[in-house]
PDB file of C-alpha atoms in Angstrom:
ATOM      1  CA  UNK A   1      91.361 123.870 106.668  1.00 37.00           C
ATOM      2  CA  UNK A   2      92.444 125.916 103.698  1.00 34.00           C
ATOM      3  CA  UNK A   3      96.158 125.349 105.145  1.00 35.00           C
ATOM      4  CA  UNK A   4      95.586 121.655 105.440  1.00 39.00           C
ATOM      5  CA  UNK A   5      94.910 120.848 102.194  1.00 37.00           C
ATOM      6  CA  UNK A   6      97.031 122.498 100.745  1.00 39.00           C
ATOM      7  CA  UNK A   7      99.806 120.717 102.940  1.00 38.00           C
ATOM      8  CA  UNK A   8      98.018 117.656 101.765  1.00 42.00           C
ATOM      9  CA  UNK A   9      98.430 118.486  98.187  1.00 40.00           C
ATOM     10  CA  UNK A  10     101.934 119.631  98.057  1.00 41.00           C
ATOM     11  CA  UNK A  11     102.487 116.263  99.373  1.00 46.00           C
ATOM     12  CA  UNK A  12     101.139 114.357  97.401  1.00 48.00           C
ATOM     13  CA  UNK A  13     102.599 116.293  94.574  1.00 44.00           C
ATOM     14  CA  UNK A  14     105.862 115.475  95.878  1.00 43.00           C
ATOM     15  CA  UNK A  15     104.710 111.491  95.843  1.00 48.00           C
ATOM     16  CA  UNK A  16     103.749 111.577  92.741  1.00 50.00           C
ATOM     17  CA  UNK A  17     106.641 113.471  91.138  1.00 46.00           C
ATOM     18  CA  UNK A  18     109.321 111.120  93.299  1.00 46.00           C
ATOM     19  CA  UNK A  19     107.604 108.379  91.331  1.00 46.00           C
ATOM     20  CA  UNK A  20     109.093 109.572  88.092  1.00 47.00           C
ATOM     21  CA  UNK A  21     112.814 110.452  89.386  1.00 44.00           C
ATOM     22  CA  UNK A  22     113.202 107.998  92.963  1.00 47.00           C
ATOM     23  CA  UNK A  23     113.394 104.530  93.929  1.00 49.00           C
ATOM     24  CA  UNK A  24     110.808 103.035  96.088  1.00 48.00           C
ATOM     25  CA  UNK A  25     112.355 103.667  99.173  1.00 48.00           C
ATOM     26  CA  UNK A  26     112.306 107.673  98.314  1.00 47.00           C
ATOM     27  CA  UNK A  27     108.826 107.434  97.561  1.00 45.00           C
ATOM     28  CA  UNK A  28     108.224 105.224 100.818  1.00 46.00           C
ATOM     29  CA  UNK A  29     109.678 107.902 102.756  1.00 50.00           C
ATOM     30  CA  UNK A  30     107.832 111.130 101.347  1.00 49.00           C
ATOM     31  CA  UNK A  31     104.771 109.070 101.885  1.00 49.00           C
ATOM     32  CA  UNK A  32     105.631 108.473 105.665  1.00 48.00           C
ATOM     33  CA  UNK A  33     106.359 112.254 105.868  1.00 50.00           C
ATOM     34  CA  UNK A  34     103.340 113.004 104.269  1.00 49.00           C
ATOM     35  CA  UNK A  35     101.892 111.347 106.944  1.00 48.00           C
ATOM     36  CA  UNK A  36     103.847 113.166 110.034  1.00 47.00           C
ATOM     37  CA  UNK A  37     102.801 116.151 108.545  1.00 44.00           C
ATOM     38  CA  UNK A  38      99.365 115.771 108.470  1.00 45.00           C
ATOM     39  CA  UNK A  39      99.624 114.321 111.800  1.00 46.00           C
ATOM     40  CA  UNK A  40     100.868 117.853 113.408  1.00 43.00           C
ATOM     41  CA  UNK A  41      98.660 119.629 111.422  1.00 46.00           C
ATOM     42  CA  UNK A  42      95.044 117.985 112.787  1.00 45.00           C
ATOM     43  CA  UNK A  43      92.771 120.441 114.184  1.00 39.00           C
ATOM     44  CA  UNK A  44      92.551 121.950 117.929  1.00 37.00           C
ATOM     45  CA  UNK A  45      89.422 120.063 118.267  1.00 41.00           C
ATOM     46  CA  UNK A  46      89.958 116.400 117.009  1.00 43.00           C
ATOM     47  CA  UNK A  47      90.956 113.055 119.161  1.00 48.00           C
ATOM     48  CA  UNK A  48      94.138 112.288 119.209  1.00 59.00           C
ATOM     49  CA  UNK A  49      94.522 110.082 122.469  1.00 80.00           C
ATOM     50  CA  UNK A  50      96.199 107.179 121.049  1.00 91.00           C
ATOM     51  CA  UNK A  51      98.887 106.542 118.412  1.00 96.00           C
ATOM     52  CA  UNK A  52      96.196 104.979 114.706  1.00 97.00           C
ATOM     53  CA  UNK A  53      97.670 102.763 112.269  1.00 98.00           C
ATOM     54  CA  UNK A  54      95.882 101.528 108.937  1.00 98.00           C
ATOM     55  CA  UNK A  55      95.726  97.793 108.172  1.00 98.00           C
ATOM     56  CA  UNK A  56      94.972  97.385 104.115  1.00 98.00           C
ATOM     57  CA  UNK A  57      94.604  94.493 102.328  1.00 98.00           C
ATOM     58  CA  UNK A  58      95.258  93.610  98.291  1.00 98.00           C
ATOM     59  CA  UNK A  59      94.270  91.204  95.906  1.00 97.00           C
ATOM     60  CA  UNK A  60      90.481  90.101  97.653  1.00 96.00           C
ATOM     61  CA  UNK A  61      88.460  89.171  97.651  1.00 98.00           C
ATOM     62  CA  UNK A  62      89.007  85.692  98.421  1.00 97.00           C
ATOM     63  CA  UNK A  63      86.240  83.312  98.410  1.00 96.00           C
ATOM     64  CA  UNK A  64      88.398  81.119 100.952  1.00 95.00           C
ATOM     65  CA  UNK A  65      89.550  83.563 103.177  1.00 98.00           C
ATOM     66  CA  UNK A  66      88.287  86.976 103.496  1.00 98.00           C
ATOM     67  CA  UNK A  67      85.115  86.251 105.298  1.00 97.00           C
ATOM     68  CA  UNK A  68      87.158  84.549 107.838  1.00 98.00           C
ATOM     69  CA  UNK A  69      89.242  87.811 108.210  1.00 98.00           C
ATOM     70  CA  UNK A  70      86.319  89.480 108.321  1.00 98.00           C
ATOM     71  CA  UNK A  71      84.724  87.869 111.166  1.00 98.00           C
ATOM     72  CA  UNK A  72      87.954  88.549 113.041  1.00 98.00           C
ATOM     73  CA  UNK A  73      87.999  92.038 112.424  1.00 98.00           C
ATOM     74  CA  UNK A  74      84.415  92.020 113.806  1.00 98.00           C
ATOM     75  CA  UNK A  75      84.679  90.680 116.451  1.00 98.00           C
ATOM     76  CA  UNK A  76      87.624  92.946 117.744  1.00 98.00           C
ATOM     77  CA  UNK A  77      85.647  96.179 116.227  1.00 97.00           C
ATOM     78  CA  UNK A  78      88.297  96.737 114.052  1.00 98.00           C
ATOM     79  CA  UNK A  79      87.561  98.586 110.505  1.00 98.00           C
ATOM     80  CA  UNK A  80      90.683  98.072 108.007  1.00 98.00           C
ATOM     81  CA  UNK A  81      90.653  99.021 104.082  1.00 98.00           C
ATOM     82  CA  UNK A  82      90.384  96.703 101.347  1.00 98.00           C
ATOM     83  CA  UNK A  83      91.711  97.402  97.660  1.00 98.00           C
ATOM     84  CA  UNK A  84      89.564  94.947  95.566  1.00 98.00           C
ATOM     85  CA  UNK A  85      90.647  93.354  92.211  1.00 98.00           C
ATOM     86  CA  UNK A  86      87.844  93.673  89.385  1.00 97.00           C
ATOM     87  CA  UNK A  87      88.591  90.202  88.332  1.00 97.00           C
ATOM     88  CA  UNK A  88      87.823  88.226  91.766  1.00 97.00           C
ATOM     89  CA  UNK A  89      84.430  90.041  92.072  1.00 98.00           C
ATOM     90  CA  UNK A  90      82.365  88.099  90.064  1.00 97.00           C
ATOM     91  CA  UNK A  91      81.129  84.898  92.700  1.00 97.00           C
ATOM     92  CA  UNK A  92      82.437  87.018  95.392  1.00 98.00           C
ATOM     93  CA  UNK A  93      79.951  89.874  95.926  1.00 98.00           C
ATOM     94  CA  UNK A  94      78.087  89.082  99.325  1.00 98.00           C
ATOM     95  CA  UNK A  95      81.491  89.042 100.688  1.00 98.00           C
ATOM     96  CA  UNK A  96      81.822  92.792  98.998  1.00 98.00           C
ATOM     97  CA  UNK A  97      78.913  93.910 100.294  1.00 98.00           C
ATOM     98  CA  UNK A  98      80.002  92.734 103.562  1.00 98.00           C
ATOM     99  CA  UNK A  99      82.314  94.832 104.069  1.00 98.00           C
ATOM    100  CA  UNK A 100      80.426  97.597 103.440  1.00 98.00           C
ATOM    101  CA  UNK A 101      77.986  97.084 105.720  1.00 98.00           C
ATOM    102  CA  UNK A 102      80.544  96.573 108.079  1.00 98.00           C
ATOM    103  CA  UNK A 103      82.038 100.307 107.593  1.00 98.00           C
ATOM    104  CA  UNK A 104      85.141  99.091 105.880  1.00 98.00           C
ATOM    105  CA  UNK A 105      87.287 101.244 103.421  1.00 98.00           C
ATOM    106  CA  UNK A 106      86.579  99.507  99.705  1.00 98.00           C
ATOM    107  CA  UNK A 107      89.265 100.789  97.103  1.00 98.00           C
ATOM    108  CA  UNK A 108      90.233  99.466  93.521  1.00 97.00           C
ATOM    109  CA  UNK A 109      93.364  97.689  92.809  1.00 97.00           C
ATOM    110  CA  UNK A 110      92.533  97.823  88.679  1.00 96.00           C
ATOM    111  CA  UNK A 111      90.766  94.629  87.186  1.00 97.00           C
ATOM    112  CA  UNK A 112      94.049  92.140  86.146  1.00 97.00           C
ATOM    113  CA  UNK A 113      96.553  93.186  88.582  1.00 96.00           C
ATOM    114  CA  UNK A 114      98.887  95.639  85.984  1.00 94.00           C
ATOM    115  CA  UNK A 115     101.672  98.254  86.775  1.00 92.00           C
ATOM    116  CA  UNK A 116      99.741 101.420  85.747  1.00 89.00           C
ATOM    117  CA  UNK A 117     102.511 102.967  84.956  1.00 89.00           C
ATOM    118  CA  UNK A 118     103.774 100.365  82.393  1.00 90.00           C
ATOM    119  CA  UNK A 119     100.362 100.916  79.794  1.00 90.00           C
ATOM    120  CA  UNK A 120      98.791 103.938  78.110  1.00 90.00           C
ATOM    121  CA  UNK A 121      97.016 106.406  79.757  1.00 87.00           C
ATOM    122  CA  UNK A 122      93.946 104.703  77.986  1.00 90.00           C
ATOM    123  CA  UNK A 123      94.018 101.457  78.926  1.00 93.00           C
ATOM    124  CA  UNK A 124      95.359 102.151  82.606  1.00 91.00           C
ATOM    125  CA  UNK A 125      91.689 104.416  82.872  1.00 91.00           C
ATOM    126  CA  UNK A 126      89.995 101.022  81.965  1.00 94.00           C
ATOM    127  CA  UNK A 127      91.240  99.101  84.434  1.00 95.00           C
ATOM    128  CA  UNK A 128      90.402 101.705  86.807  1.00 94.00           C
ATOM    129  CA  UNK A 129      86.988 102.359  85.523  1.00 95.00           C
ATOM    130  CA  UNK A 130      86.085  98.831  84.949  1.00 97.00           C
ATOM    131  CA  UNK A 131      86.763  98.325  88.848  1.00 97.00           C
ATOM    132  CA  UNK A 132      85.106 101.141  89.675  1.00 97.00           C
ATOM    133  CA  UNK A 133      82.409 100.207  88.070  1.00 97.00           C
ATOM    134  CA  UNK A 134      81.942  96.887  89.122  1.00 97.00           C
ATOM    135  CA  UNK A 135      82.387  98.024  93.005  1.00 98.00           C
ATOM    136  CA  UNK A 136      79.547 100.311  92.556  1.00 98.00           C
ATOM    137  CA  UNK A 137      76.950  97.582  90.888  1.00 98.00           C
ATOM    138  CA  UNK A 138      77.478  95.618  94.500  1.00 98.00           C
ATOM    139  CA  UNK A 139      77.645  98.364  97.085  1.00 98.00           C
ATOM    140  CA  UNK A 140      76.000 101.672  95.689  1.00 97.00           C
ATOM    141  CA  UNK A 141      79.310 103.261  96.006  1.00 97.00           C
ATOM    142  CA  UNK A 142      82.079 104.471  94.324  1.00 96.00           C
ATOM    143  CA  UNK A 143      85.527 103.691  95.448  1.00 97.00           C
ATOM    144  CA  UNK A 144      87.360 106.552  96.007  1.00 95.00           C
ATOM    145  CA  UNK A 145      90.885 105.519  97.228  1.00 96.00           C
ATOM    146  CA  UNK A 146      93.466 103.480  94.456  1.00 94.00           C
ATOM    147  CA  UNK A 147      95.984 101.281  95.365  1.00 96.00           C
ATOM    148  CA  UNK A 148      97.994 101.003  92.196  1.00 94.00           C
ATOM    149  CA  UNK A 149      99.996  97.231  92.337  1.00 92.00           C
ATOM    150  CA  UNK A 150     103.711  97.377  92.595  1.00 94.00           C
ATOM    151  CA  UNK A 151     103.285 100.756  93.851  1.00 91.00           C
ATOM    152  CA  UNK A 152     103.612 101.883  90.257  1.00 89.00           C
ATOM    153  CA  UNK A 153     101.036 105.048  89.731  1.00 87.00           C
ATOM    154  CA  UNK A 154     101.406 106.566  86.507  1.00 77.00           C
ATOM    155  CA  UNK A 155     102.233 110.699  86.973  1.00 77.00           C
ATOM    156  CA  UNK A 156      99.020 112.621  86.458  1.00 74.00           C
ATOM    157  CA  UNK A 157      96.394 109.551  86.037  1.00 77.00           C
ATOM    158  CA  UNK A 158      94.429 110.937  89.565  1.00 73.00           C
ATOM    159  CA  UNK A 159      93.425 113.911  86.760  1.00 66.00           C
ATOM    160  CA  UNK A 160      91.356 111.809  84.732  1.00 75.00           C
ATOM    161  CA  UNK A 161      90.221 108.893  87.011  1.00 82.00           C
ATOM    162  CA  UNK A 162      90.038 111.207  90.116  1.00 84.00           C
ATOM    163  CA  UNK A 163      90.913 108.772  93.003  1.00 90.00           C
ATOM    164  CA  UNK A 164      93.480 109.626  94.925  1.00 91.00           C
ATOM    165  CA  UNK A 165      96.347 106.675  95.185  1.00 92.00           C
ATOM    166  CA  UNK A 166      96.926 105.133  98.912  1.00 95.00           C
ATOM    167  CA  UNK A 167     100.517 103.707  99.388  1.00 96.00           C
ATOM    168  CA  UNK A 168     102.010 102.279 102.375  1.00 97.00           C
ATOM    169  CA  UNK A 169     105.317 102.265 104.577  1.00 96.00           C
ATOM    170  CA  UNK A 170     105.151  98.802 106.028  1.00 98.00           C
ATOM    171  CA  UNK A 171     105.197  96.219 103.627  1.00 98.00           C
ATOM    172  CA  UNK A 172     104.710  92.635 105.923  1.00 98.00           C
ATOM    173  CA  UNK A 173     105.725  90.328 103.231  1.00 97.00           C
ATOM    174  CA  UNK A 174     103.088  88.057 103.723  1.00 98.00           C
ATOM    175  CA  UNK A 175     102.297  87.064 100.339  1.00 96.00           C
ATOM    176  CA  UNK A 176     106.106  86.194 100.084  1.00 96.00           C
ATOM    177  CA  UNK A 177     106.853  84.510 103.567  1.00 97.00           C
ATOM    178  CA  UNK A 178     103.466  82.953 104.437  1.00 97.00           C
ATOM    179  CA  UNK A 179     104.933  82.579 107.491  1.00 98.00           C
ATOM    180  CA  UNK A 180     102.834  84.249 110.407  1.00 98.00           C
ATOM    181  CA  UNK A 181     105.902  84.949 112.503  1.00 98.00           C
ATOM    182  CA  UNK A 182     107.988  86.412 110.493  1.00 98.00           C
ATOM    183  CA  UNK A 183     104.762  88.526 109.249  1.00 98.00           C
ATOM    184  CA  UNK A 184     104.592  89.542 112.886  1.00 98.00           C
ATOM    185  CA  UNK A 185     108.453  90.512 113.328  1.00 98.00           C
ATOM    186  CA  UNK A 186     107.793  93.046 110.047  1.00 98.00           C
ATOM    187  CA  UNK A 187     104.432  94.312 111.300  1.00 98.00           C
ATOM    188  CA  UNK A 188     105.252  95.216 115.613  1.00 98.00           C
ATOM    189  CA  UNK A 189     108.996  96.259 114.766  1.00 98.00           C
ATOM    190  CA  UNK A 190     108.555  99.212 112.653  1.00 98.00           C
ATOM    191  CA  UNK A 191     104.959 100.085 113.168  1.00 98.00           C
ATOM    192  CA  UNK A 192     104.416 103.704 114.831  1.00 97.00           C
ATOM    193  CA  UNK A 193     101.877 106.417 114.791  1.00 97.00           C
ATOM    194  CA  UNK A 194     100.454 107.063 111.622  1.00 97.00           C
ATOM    195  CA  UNK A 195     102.241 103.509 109.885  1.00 98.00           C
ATOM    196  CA  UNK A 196      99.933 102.064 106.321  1.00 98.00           C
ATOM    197  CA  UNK A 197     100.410  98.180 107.241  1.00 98.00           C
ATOM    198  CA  UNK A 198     100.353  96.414 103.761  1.00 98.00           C
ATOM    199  CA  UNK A 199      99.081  92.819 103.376  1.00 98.00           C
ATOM    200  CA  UNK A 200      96.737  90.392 101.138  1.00 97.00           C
ATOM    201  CA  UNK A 201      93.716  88.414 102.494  1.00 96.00           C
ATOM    202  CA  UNK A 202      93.894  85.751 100.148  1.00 95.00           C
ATOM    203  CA  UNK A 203      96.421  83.931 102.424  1.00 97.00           C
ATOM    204  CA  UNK A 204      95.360  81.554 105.204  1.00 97.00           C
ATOM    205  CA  UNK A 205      98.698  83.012 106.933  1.00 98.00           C
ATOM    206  CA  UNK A 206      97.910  86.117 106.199  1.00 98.00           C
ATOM    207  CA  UNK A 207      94.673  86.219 107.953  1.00 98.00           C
ATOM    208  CA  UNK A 208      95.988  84.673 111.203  1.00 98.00           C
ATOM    209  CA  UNK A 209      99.043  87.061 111.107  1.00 98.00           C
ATOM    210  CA  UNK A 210      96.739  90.016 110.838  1.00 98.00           C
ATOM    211  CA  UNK A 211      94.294  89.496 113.586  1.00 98.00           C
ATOM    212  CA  UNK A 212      97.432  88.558 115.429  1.00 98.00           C
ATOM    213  CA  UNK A 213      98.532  92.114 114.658  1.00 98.00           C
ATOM    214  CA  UNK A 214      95.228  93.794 115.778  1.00 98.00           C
ATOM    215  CA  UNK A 215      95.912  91.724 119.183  1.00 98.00           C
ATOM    216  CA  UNK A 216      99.193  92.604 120.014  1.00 98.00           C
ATOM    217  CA  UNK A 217      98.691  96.638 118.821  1.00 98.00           C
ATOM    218  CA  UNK A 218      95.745  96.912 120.443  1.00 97.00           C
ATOM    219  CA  UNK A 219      97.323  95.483 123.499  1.00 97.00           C
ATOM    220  CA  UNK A 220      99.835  98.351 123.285  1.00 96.00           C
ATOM    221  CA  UNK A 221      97.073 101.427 123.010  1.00 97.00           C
ATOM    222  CA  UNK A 222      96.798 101.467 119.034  1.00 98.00           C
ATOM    223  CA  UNK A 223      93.507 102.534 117.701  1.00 97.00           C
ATOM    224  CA  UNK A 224      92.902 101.106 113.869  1.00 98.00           C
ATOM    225  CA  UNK A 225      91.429 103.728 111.528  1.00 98.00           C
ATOM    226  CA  UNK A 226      90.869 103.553 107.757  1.00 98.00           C
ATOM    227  CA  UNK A 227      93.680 104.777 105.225  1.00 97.00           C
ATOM    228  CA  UNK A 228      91.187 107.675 104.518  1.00 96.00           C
ATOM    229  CA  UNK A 229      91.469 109.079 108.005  1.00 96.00           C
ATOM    230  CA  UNK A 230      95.596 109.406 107.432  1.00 95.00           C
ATOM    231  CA  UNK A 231      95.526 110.756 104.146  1.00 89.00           C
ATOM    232  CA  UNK A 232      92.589 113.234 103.409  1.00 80.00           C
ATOM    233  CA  UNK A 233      92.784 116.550 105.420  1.00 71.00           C
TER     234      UNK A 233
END
């Protein structure tokens, strides 16, 4: 165990310090190799009969859609992870609490949608915080898991806020394309063992595309976990 995490923190420190000197696509690689790493390095005892991939969703809730993604998700037993901005809470909070019920990963995605890494360390904490806060009024629970927008995390913040940020290595488009094929082409090309599918669930195409993705995976022997099962030791 002792091994593992640190593995799992040398990692991430390599993440987080790419963020200051790489390009995306550097930091989208360490993060996948973060992943194969921890991957070899599960325990003697622990299932690993079938390749796990992690479908996440940003921007929710949605009054319009998400309850329609999660009856979907339901319905094929599927748990995915959900990165919550503070501002579409208010109206929205049965659908919240939903999804906790339902065993699904709740993270923050700040309150207005900001890069992190463009604002003091100050205000960047509210954002956080105020999130955090207003998850834990609806569910009892405090997120634990960040999903900074743009992929922008600002180098050090996890001190302060202590969350740890969640990235991704398959980015679908589908906020972009709306377009459920082409969402599809993305998502069963490059996913593999291990893959953080990102997409939005405030997108009629979006929902359709994704369930469409659980379908098709599932058909080929994928088992969907939570991001938290990929990235903590």
């Amino acid at each position: 165990m002792k091994k593992r995490l640190g593995i799992v923190l040398a990692a991430a420190a390599l993440i987080l310090a790419l963020f200051e000197t790489a390009g995306e696509k550097r930091i989208k690689e360490a993060a996948a190799g973060m992943r194969k790493i921890l991957s070899t390095e599960k325990t003697a005892g622990e299932e690993k009969d079938a390749p796990v991939v992690a479908l996440t969703f940003d921007d929710g809730p949605s009054a319009r859609y998400t309850s329609r993604l999660l009856d979907g998700l339901k319905k094929r037993d599927v748990k995915a992870s959900f990165f919550l901005l503070g501002k579409n809470l208010e109206g929205n909070e049965e659908v919240v609490r939903r999804m906790h019920r339902e065993g699904h990963l709740i993270g923050n995605h700040t309150y207005n949608h900001v890069q992190l890494s463009s604002l003091s360390e100050t205000k960047a904490r509210e954002e956080i915080l105020k999130t955090n806060n207003a998850i834990y009024e609806i569910t009892g629970a405090y997120p634990q898991y960040m999903r900074p927008p743009f992929g922008a995390w600002k180098k050090n913040l996890e001190l302060c806020v202590e969350m740890l940020p969640v990235f991704w290595n398959i980015d679908t488009m589908d906020w972009k394309t709306q377009d459920v094929p082409a969402i599809l082409k993305i998502a069963l090309t490059q996913a593999e063992d291990g893959s953080i599918i990102l997409m939005h669930d405030e997108y009629e195409t979006s929902v359709e595309a994704a369930l469409a993705i659980v379908d098709r995976l599932q058909e080929k022997g994928y088992r969907f976990v939570t991001v938290d099962y990929l990235i903590t030791p």
